[in-house]
mmCIF file of C-alpha atoms in Angstrom:
data_model
loop_
_atom_site.group_PDB
_atom_site.id
_atom_site.type_symbol
_atom_site.label_atom_id
_atom_site.label_comp_id
_atom_site.label_asym_id
_atom_site.label_seq_id
_atom_site.Cartn_x
_atom_site.Cartn_y
_atom_site.Cartn_z
ATOM 1 C CA UNK J 2 0.211 -0.230 -0.016
ATOM 2 C CA UNK J 3 1.076 3.714 -0.978
ATOM 3 C CA UNK J 4 1.683 5.936 2.094
ATOM 4 C CA UNK J 5 -0.971 8.751 2.581
ATOM 5 C CA UNK J 6 0.720 12.071 4.268
ATOM 6 C CA UNK J 7 -1.868 14.262 4.280
ATOM 7 C CA UNK J 8 -2.288 14.621 8.311
ATOM 8 C CA UNK J 9 2.063 14.624 8.168
ATOM 9 C CA UNK J 10 2.269 11.125 9.056
ATOM 10 C CA UNK J 11 2.361 7.742 7.338
ATOM 11 C CA UNK J 12 -1.305 7.003 7.442
ATOM 12 C CA UNK J 13 -0.946 3.104 5.576
ATOM 13 C CA UNK J 14 -1.469 2.042 9.294
ATOM 14 C CA UNK J 15 -5.093 2.992 9.147
ATOM 15 C CA UNK J 16 -6.220 1.181 6.801
ATOM 16 C CA UNK J 17 -4.380 -2.145 7.968
ATOM 17 C CA UNK J 18 -7.342 -4.972 8.793
ATOM 18 C CA UNK J 19 -6.153 -5.062 12.369
ATOM 19 C CA UNK J 20 -6.747 -1.599 12.615
ATOM 20 C CA UNK J 21 -10.180 -1.705 11.088
ATOM 21 C CA UNK J 22 -11.495 -4.431 13.240
ATOM 22 C CA UNK J 23 -9.969 -2.924 16.736
ATOM 23 C CA UNK J 24 -11.654 0.482 15.876
ATOM 24 C CA UNK J 25 -14.930 -1.716 14.995
ATOM 25 C CA UNK J 26 -14.686 -3.021 18.286
ATOM 26 C CA UNK J 27 -13.908 0.546 19.718
ATOM 27 C CA UNK J 28 -16.852 2.343 17.771
ATOM 28 C CA UNK J 29 -19.566 0.194 18.792
ATOM 29 C CA UNK J 30 -18.801 -0.606 22.296
ATOM 30 C CA UNK J 31 -18.779 3.590 22.498
ATOM 31 C CA UNK J 32 -19.797 5.691 19.596
ATOM 32 C CA UNK J 33 -19.911 8.572 22.120
ATOM 33 C CA UNK J 34 -17.161 10.879 22.487
ATOM 34 C CA UNK J 35 -16.004 10.130 26.098
ATOM 35 C CA UNK J 36 -14.399 13.332 26.988
ATOM 36 C CA UNK J 37 -17.527 15.138 26.137
ATOM 37 C CA UNK J 38 -19.524 12.166 28.003
ATOM 38 C CA UNK J 39 -17.357 12.456 31.207
ATOM 39 C CA UNK J 40 -18.954 16.476 31.496
ATOM 40 C CA UNK J 41 -22.494 15.268 30.944
ATOM 41 C CA UNK J 42 -22.180 16.086 26.900
ATOM 42 C CA UNK J 43 -23.427 13.956 24.458
ATOM 43 C CA UNK J 44 -21.269 14.278 20.880
ATOM 44 C CA UNK J 45 -20.619 12.089 17.994
ATOM 45 C CA UNK J 46 -17.594 9.922 18.076
ATOM 46 C CA UNK J 47 -15.762 10.688 14.219
ATOM 47 C CA UNK J 48 -12.140 9.534 15.593
ATOM 48 C CA UNK J 49 -10.928 6.608 17.567
ATOM 49 C CA UNK J 50 -8.170 7.923 19.144
ATOM 50 C CA UNK J 51 -4.376 6.395 20.653
ATOM 51 C CA UNK J 52 -4.564 7.886 23.754
ATOM 52 C CA UNK J 53 -0.594 7.506 24.087
ATOM 53 C CA UNK J 54 0.258 8.753 20.893
ATOM 54 C CA UNK J 55 1.242 6.370 18.382
ATOM 55 C CA UNK J 56 4.402 8.132 16.934
ATOM 56 C CA UNK J 57 5.744 7.516 20.981
ATOM 57 C CA UNK J 58 4.306 4.109 21.478
ATOM 58 C CA UNK J 59 3.965 1.717 18.084
ATOM 59 C CA UNK J 60 3.979 -1.397 20.776
ATOM 60 C CA UNK J 61 0.351 -0.220 21.853
ATOM 61 C CA UNK J 62 -1.244 0.889 18.622
ATOM 62 C CA UNK J 63 -3.296 -2.212 18.465
ATOM 63 C CA UNK J 64 -4.271 -2.060 22.705
ATOM 64 C CA UNK J 65 -7.824 -1.816 23.209
ATOM 65 C CA UNK J 66 -7.008 0.267 26.433
ATOM 66 C CA UNK J 67 -4.914 2.277 24.824
ATOM 67 C CA UNK J 68 -8.215 3.605 22.552
ATOM 68 C CA UNK J 69 -10.938 5.938 22.845
ATOM 69 C CA UNK J 70 -13.841 7.712 20.943
ATOM 70 C CA UNK J 71 -13.106 11.268 20.377
ATOM 71 C CA UNK J 72 -15.203 13.887 18.627
ATOM 72 C CA UNK J 73 -13.792 16.084 16.226
ATOM 73 C CA UNK J 74 -13.185 19.259 18.682
ATOM 74 C CA UNK J 75 -11.646 17.094 21.775
ATOM 75 C CA UNK J 76 -9.270 15.342 19.170
ATOM 76 C CA UNK J 77 -8.179 18.549 18.251
ATOM 77 C CA UNK J 78 -7.566 19.965 21.400
ATOM 78 C CA UNK J 79 -6.013 16.406 22.856
ATOM 79 C CA UNK J 80 -3.690 16.912 19.955
ATOM 80 C CA UNK J 81 -2.653 20.296 20.525
ATOM 81 C CA UNK J 82 -2.099 19.567 24.447
ATOM 82 C CA UNK J 83 0.006 15.916 23.482
ATOM 83 C CA UNK J 84 2.173 17.322 20.539
ATOM 84 C CA UNK J 85 4.571 19.024 23.120
ATOM 85 C CA UNK J 86 5.706 15.739 23.997
ATOM 86 C CA UNK J 87 8.358 14.180 22.027
ATOM 87 C CA UNK J 88 9.656 11.379 24.356
ATOM 88 C CA UNK J 89 7.775 8.094 25.689
ATOM 89 C CA UNK J 90 9.184 9.432 29.134
ATOM 90 C CA UNK J 91 8.102 12.938 28.727
ATOM 91 C CA UNK J 92 4.523 12.019 28.125
ATOM 92 C CA UNK J 93 3.930 9.378 30.567
ATOM 93 C CA UNK J 94 5.436 11.775 33.422
ATOM 94 C CA UNK J 95 2.992 14.467 32.084
ATOM 95 C CA UNK J 96 0.031 12.093 31.908
ATOM 96 C CA UNK J 97 1.046 10.511 35.450
ATOM 97 C CA UNK J 98 1.508 14.325 36.781
ATOM 98 C CA UNK J 99 -2.075 15.517 35.635
ATOM 99 C CA UNK J 100 -0.322 18.015 32.713
ATOM 100 C CA UNK J 101 -2.062 16.106 30.500
ATOM 101 C CA UNK J 102 -5.108 15.859 32.221
ATOM 102 C CA UNK J 103 -7.552 16.505 29.484
ATOM 103 C CA UNK J 104 -6.525 14.158 27.016
ATOM 104 C CA UNK J 105 -8.273 11.675 28.272
ATOM 105 C CA UNK J 106 -10.788 10.722 31.009
ATOM 106 C CA UNK J 107 -9.452 9.753 34.125
ATOM 107 C CA UNK J 108 -10.862 6.047 34.371
ATOM 108 C CA UNK J 109 -9.256 5.632 31.169
ATOM 109 C CA UNK J 110 -5.842 6.882 32.402
ATOM 110 C CA UNK J 111 -6.252 5.084 35.152
ATOM 111 C CA UNK J 112 -6.469 1.432 33.076
ATOM 112 C CA UNK J 113 -4.059 2.303 31.123
ATOM 113 C CA UNK J 114 -1.365 3.025 33.760
ATOM 114 C CA UNK J 115 -3.041 -0.388 35.440
ATOM 115 C CA UNK J 116 -1.987 -2.134 32.088
ATOM 116 C CA UNK J 117 1.108 -0.308 31.871
ATOM 117 C CA UNK J 118 2.170 -1.577 35.058
ATOM 118 C CA UNK J 119 1.115 -5.166 34.216
ATOM 119 C CA UNK J 120 2.911 -4.671 31.130
ATOM 120 C CA UNK J 121 6.231 -3.765 32.551
ATOM 121 C CA UNK J 122 6.103 -6.202 35.467
ATOM 122 C CA UNK J 123 6.101 -9.098 32.634
ATOM 123 C CA UNK J 124 9.087 -7.722 30.732
#
């Protein structure tokens, strides 16, 4: 497949069967924007987003726990917040310290951090 760089990155991943299947699972699980829903607003999901940035955390791009349903506004705001973190370590520290508190819900953050701790113990 030819890479599409319309979003500034190689988007081939988003056409792969494993991603498309996982994306469908997530949309069916929650068709409402999770961040909007957490404050009582109902907005339709347009994006299935990787909580941990795919460019930094390739190992978790097909983990359901790392996905969230977002509307366009929340996706744009989340991307603006996370773009300043260029390393895994900086991103995780900011997430743990609350500097990235608006990139996902508190529940999603807790599940994800628990998942990462379990992965670390397994290594």
